[in-house]
Short mmCIF file of C-alpha atoms in Angstrom, two decimals:
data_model
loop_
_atom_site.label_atom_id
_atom_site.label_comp_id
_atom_site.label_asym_id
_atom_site.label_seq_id
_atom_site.Cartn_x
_atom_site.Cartn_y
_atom_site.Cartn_z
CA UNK A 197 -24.51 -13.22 -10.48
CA UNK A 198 -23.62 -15.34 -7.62
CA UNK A 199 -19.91 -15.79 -8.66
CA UNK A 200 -18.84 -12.05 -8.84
CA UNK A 201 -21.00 -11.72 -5.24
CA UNK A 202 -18.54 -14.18 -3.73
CA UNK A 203 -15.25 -12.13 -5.52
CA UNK A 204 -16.85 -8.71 -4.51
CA UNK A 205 -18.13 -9.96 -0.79
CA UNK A 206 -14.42 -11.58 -0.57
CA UNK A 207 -12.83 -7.96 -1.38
CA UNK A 208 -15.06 -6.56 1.25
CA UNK A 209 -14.00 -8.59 3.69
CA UNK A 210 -10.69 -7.95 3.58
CA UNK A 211 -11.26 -4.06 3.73
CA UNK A 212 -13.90 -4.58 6.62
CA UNK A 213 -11.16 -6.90 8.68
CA UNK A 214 -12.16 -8.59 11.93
CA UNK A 215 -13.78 -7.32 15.26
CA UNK A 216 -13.26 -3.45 15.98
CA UNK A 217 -14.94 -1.52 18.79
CA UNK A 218 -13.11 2.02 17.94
CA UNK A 219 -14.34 4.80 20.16
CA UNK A 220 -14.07 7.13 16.92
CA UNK A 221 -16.30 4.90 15.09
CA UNK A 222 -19.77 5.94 14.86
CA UNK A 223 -20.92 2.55 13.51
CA UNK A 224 -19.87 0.99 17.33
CA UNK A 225 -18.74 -2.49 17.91
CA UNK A 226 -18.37 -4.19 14.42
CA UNK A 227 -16.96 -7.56 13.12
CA UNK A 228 -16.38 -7.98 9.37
CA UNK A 229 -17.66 -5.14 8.64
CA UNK A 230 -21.09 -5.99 10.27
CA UNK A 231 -22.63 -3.65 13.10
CA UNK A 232 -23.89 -4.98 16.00
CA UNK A 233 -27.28 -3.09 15.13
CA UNK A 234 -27.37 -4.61 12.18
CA UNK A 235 -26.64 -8.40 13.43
CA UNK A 236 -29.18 -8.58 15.91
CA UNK A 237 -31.62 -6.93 13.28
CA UNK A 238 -30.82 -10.13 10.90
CA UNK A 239 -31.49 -12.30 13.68
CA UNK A 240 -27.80 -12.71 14.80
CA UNK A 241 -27.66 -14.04 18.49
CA UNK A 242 -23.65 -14.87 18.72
CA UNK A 243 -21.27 -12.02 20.40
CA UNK A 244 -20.25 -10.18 18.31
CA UNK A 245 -16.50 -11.10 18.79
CA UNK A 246 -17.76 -14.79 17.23
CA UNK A 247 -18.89 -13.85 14.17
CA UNK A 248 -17.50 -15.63 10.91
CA UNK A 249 -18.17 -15.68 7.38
CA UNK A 250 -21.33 -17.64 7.47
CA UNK A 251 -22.81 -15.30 9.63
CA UNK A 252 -22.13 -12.27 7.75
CA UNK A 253 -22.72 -13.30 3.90
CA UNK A 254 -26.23 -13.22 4.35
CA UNK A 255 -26.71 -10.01 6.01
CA UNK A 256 -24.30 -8.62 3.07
CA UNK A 257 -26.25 -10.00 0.52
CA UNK A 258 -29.63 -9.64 1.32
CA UNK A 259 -29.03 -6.06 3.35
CA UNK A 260 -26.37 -4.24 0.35
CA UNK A 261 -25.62 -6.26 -2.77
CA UNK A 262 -29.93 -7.27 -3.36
CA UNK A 263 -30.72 -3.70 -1.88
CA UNK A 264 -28.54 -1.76 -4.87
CA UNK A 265 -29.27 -4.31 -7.51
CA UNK A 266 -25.88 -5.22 -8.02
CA UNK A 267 -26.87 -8.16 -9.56
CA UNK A 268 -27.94 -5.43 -12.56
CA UNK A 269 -25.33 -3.60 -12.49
CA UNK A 270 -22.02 -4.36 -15.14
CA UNK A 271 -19.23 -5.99 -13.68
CA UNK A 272 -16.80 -3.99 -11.97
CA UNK A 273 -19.28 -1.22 -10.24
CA UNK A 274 -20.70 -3.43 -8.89
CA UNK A 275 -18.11 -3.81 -6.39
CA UNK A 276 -17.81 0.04 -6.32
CA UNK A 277 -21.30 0.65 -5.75
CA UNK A 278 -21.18 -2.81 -3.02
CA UNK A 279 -17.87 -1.38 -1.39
CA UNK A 280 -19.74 2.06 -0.89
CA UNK A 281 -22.90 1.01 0.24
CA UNK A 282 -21.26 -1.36 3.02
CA UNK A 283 -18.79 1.54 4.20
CA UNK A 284 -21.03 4.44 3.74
CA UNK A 285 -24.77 3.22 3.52
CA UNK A 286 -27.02 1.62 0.43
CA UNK A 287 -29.14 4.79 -0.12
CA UNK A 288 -25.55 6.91 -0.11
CA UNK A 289 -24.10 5.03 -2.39
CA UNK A 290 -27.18 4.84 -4.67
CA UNK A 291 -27.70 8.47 -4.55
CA UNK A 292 -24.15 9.23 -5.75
CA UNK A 293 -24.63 6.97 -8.46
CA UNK A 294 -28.03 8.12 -9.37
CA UNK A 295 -27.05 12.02 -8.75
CA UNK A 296 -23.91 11.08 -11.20
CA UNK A 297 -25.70 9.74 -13.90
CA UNK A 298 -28.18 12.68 -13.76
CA UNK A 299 -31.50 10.99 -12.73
CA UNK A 300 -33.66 11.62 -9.22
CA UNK A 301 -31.55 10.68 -6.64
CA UNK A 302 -34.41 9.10 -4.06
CA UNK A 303 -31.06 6.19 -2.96
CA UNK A 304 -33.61 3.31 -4.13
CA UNK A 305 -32.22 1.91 -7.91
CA UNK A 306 -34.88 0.60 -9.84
CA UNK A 307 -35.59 0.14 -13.67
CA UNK A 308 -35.38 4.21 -14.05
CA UNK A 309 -32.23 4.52 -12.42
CA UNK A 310 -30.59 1.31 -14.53
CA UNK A 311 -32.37 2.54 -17.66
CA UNK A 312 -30.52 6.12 -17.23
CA UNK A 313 -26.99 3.94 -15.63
CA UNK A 314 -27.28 2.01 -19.32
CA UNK A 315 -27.91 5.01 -21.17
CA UNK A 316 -24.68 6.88 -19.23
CA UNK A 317 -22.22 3.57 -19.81
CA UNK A 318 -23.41 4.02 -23.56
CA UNK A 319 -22.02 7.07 -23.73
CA UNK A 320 -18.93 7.68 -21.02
CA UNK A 321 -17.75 3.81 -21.31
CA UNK A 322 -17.81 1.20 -18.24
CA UNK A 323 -14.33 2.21 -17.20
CA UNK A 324 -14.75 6.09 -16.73
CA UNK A 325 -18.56 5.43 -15.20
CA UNK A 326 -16.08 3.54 -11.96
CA UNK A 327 -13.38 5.85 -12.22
CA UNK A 328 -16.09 9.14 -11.47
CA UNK A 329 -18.27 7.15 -9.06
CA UNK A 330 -14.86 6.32 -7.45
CA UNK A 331 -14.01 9.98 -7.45
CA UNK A 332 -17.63 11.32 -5.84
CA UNK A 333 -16.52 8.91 -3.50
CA UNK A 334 -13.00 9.81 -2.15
CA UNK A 335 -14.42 13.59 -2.67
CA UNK A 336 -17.34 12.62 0.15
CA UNK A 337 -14.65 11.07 2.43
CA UNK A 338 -12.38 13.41 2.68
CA UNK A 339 -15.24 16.11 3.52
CA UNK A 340 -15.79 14.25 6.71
CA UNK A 341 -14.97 15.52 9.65
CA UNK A 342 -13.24 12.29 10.89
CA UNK A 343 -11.29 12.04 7.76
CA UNK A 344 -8.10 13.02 9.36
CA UNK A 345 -8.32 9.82 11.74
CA UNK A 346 -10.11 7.24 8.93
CA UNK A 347 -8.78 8.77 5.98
CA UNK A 348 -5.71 6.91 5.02
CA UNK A 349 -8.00 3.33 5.11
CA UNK A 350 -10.42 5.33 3.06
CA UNK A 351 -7.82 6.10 0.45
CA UNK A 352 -6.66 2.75 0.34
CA UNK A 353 -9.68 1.11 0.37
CA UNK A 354 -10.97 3.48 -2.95
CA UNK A 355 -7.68 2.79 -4.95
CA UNK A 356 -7.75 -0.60 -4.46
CA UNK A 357 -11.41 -1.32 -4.90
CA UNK A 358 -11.19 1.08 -8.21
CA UNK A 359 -8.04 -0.92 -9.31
CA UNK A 360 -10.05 -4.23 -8.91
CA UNK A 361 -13.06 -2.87 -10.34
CA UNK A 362 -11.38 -2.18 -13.11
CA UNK A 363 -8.93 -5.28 -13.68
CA UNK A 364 -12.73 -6.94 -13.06
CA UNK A 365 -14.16 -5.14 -16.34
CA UNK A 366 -11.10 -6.08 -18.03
CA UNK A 367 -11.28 -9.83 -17.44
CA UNK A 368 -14.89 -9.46 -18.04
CA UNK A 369 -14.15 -7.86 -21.67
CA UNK A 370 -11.48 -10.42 -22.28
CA UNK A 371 -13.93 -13.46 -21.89
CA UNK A 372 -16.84 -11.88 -23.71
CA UNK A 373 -14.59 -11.61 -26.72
CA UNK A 374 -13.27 -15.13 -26.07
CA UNK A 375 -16.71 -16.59 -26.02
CA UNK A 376 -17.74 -14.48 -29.32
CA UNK A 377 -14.86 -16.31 -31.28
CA UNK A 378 -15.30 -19.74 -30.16
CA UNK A 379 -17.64 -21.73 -32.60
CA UNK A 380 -20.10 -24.24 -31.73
#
């Protein structure tokens, strides 16, 4: 759904931030969030300095939101799942989800994987499904070595993205019941 792309793609902007080249940082010279190995692998010619919202929003859709079938995915982890995939990689984030939800955990989500994701919301509810994929999540950060330099971004970035995640299945719920009452 192109209109919660552009909320969750806005959110991970504003986590990602602008041009960083941090010696610490394994990912190298970055700009919104965007490597330079993976801008010149999309076709990106501009320094890397340049780089604005037009350039990235493709890469970010095509590379991570289309890549973990967020488009299938219930409002609200999608971002989650997004948010993870663009800090941590798309088959990471899709292995903690599919290794959460108890099916093989190969990082590729297809109809299996959102068969069994279904079948888990059924039965733990939307809102505790983000909350535990959230918690996998903080749990893999802070058993990384460079946690003690990253660590308090980390943090901040997984409360806040589980805090809009949520408000995000909230609003969701909200209009779905709105739209059941109104009558034609």
């Amino acid at each position: 759904m192109q209109e919660n792309y552009d909320k969750c793609l806005e959110t991970i902007l504003h986590h990602e931030g602008g041009y960083v080249n941090h010696p610490s940082d394994p990912g190298g010279e970055t700009n919104m969030g965007v490597t330079k190995k993976v801008y010149v692998a999309f076709g990106g010619t501009k320094d890397m300095k340049d780089l604005e919202f037009n350039d990235v929003a493709p890469i970010y859709r095509k590379n991570y939101w289309d890549r973990l079938k967020c488009d299938n995915v219930p409002v609200g982890l999608d971002l989650c799942l997004f948010d993870f995939g663009v800090n941590a990689g798309t088959g990471r984030s899709a292995k903690f989800l599919q290794r959460m939800i108890g099916t093989t955990a190969d990082g590729g989500i297809g109809p299996n994987t959102l068969k069994k994701l279904a079948d888990y919301i059924d039965t733990h509810g939307l809102e505790e499904t983000i909350k535990e994929f959230q918690e996998d999540r903080q749990d893999y950060y802070e058993k990384l070595s460079t946690f003690k330099t990253f660590g308090r971004g980390w943090t901040r970035r997984v409360e806040e993205t589980t805090e809009l995640a949520l408000s995000m299945v909230w609003v969701s719920t909200a209009k779905t019941a709105e739209d059941s009452t109104k009558v034609d």
